Coordinates of C-alpha atoms in Angstrom, one line a residue:
X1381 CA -63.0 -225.7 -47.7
X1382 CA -62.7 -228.2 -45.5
X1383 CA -61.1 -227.8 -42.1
X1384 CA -58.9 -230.7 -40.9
X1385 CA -55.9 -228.5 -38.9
X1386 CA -56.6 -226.1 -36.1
X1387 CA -54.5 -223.5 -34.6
X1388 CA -55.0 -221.8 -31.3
X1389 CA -53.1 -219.0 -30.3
X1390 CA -53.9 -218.8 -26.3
X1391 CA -53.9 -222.0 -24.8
X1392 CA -54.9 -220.4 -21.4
X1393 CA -59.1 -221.4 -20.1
X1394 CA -60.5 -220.9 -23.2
X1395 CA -58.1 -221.8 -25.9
X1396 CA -57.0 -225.3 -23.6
X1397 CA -61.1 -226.0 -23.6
X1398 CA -61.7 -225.6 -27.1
X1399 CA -58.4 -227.6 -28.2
X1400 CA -60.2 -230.6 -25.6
X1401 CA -63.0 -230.4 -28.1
X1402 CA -61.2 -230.7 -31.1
X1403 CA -59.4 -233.0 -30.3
X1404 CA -62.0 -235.2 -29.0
X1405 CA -63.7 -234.5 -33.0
X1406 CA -61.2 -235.6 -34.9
X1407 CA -59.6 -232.1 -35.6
X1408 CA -55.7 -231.7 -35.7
X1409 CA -54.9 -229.0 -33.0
X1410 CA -51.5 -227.1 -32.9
X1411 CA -51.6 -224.7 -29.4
X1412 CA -49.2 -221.6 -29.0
X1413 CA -48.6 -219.2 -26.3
X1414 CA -46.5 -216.4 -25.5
X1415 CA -46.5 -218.1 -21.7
X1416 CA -43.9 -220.7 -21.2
X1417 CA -45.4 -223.8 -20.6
X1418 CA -48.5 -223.0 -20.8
X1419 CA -49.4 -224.5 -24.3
X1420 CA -48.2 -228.1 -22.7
X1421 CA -49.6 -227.8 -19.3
X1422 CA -53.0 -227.5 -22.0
X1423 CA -52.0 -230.2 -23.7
X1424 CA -51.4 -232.2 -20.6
X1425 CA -54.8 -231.5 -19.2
X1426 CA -56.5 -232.3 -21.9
X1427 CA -55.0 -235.9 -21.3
X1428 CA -56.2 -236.0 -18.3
X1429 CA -59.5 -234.8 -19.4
X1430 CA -59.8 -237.8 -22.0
X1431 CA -58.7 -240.1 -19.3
X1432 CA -61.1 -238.8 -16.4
X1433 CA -63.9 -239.7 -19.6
X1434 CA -62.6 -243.1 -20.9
X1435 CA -62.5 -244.1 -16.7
X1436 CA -66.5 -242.9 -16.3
X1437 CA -67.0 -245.0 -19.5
X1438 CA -67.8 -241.5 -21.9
X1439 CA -65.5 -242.6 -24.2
X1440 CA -63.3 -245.5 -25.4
X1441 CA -59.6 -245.4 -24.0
X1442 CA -58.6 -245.6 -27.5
X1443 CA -60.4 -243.0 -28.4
X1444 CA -59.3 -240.8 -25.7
X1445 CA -55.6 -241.8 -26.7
X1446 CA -56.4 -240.8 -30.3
X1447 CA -57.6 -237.2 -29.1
X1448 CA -54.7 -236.8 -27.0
X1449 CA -52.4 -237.8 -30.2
X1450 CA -54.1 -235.4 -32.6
X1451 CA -52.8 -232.3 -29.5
X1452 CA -49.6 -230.7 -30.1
X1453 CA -47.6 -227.5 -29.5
X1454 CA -46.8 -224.7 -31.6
X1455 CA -43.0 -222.8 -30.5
X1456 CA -43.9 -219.9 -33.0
X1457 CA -46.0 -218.2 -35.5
X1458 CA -44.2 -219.9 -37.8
X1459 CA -44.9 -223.2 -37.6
X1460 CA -49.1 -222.8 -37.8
X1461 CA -48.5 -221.4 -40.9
X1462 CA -50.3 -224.4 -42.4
X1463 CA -53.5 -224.6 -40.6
X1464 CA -56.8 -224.4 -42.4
X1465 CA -58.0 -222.6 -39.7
X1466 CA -56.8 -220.2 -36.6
X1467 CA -58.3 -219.0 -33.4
X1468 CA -57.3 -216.1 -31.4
X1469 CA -57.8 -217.0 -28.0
X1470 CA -55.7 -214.7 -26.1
X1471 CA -56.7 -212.3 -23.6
X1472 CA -59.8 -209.8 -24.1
X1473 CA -58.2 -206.9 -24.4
X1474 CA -58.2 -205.1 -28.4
X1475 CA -54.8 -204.0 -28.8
X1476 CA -53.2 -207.0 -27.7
X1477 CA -55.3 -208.9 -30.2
X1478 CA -54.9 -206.8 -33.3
X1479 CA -51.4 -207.1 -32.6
X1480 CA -51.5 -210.7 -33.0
X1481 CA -53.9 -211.0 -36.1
X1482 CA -51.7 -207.9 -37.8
X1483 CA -48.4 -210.6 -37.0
X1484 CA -50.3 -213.6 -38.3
X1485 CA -51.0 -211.8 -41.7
X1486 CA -47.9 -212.7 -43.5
X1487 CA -47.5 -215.7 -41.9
X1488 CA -50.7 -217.8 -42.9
X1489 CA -52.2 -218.9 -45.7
X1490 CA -54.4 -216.8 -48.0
X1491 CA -57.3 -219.0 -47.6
X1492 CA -56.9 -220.3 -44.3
X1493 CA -59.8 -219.0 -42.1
X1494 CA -59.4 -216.9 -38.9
X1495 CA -61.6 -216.6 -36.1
X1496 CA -61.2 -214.8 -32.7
X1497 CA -62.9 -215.9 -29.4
X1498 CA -63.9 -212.7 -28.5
X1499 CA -66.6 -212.2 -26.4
X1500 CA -68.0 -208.8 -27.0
X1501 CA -65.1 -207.0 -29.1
X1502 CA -66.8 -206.1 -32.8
X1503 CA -65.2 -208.5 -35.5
X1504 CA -65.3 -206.1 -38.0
X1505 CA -63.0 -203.4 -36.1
X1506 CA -60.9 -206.4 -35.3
X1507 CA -60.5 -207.5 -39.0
X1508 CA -59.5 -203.9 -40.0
X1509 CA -55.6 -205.8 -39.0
X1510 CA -56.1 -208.6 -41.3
X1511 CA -54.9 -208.8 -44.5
X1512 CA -57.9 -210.8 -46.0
X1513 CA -60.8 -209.9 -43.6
X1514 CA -63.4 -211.7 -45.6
X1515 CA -61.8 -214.7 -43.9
X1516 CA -62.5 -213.4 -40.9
X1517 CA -65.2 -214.7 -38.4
X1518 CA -66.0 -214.6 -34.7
X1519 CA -66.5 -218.0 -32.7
X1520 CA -67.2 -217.0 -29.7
X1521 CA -67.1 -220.3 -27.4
X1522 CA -68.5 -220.7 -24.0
X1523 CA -66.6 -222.2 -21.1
X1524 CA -66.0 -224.6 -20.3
X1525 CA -65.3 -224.9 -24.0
X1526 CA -64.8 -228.3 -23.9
X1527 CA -68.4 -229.3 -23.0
X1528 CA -70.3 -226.3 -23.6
X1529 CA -72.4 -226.6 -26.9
X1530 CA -73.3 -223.3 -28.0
X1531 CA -70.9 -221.5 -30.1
X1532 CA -72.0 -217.9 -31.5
X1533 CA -70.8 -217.8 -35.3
X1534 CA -70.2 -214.0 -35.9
X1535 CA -70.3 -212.2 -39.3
X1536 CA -68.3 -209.1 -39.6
X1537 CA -68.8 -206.6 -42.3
X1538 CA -65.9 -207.9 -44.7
X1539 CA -66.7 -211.5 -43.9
X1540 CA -68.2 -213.8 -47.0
X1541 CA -70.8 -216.1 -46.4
X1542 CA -68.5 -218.8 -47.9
X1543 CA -67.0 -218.1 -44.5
X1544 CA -69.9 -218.2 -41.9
X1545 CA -71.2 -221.3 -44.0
X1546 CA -67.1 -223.3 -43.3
X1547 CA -67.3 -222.0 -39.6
X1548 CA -71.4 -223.3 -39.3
X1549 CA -69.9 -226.8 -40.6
X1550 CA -67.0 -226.7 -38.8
X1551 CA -68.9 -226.5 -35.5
X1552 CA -71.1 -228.8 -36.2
X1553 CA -68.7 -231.1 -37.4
X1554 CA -67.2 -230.4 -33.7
X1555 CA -70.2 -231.2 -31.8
X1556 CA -71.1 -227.7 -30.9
X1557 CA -74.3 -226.0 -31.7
X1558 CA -73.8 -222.9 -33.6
X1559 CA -75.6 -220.1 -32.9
X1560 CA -75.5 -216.8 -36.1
X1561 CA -74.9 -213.5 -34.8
X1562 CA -74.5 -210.1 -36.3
X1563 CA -71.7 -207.7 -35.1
X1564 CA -72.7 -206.1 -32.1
X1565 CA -71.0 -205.8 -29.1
X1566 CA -72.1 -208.7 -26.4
X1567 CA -73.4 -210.3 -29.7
X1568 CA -76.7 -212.5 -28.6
X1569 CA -76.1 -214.7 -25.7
X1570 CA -74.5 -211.7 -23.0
X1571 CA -76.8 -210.2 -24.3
X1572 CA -79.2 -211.2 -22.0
X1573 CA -77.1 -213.4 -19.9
X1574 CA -75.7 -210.4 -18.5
X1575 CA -79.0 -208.7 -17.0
X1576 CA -79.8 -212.1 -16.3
X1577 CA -77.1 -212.5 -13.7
X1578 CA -77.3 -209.1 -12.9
X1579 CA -81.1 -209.7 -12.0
X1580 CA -80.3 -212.8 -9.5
X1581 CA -77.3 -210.7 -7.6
X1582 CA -80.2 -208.0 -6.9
X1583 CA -82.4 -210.0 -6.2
X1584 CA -80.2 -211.9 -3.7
X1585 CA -79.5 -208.2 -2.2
X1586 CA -82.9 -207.4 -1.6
X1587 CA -83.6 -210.5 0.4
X1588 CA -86.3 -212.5 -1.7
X1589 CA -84.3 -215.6 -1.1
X1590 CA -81.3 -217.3 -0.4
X1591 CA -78.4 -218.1 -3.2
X1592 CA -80.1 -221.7 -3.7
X1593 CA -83.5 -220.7 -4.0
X1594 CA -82.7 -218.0 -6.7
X1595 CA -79.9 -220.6 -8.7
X1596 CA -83.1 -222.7 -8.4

């Protein structure tokens, strides 16, 4: 299947980043959010991310007029109900997104592919509120979303490969580097990022060196 329109529900950190990068790619976007606003105060500073990049000489200034363009605003359910594919991108919290992919059910296309940005919530007790989980996949992206390449591409239980192999050529075709994860909680990168972290904040408590030299 090939994905040409892209609909974000969330256009908050996240969903604003990751509609930056589509739109920099070539990709339709269509952003919605229960917030008022808040789907054109993403669209407008996504503008003046292309801008900031055509002024340091990243991209052409018709290019970053193009990817602006290709940005617009969703008022309801409704009106993504022709995307190829949607991302749920709202807050991390499970019952607020199974609410939204049970609502989106009836309202998209039987073959349209939907993802959720979740970090660390299990895509397979997520797709239990989908109507056709094999469509279902997790791209978890990594802020700042818009410049971040490493997407995790997560398989749930009902998901086909058919699926995982659209959303591995759909991030490439983004400029992200996709990364294939089973369904676990934390997946593969907090994984280890976590402890990580954890390990410089106790090592900053114990005195072996200041913020800079640990960061270094």
């Amino acid at each position: 299947m090939t994905i040409a329109t892209v609909g974000i529900v969330g256009a908050g950190t996240m969903g604003g980043g990751i509609a930056i990068n589509l739109g920099q790619h070539g990709f339709t976007v269509l952003l919605l959010d229960s917030r008022p606003d808040a789907a054109a105060e993403a669209v407008a500073a996504a503008g003046a991310f292309y801008t900031r990049a055509a002024e340091k000489g990243r991209i052409a200034t018709a290019d970053a007029e193009a990817a602006h363009a290709r940005l617009g605003l969703a008022r309801s359910l409704g009106d993504l109900a022709g995307v190829d594919l949607l991302i749920e991108a709202v807050f991390e919290d499970f019952d607020l997104k199974a609410r939204l992919l049970a609502d989106l059910s009836p309202v998209l296309r039987s073959d349209t592919i939907v993802a959720t940005n979740t970090s660390c919530l299990r895509v397979g007790d997520l797709a239990r509120h989908l109507r056709n989980p094999e469509r279902f996949v997790g791209l978890h992206y990594f802020s700042p979303a818009a410049v971040n390449p490493i997407v995790e591409v997560i398989q749930g239980a009902a998901t086909t490969n058919a699926t995982v192999e659209a959303a591995l050529e759909f991030c490439l075709a983004s400029g992200k580097q996709p990364l294939r994860c089973r369904d676990s909680h934390g997946f593969a990168v907090n994984r280890f990022f976590c402890p990580y972290t954890n390990e410089a904040a106790h090592a900053l408590d114990e005195g072996l060196g200041t913020t800079g030299e640990i960061d270094r």
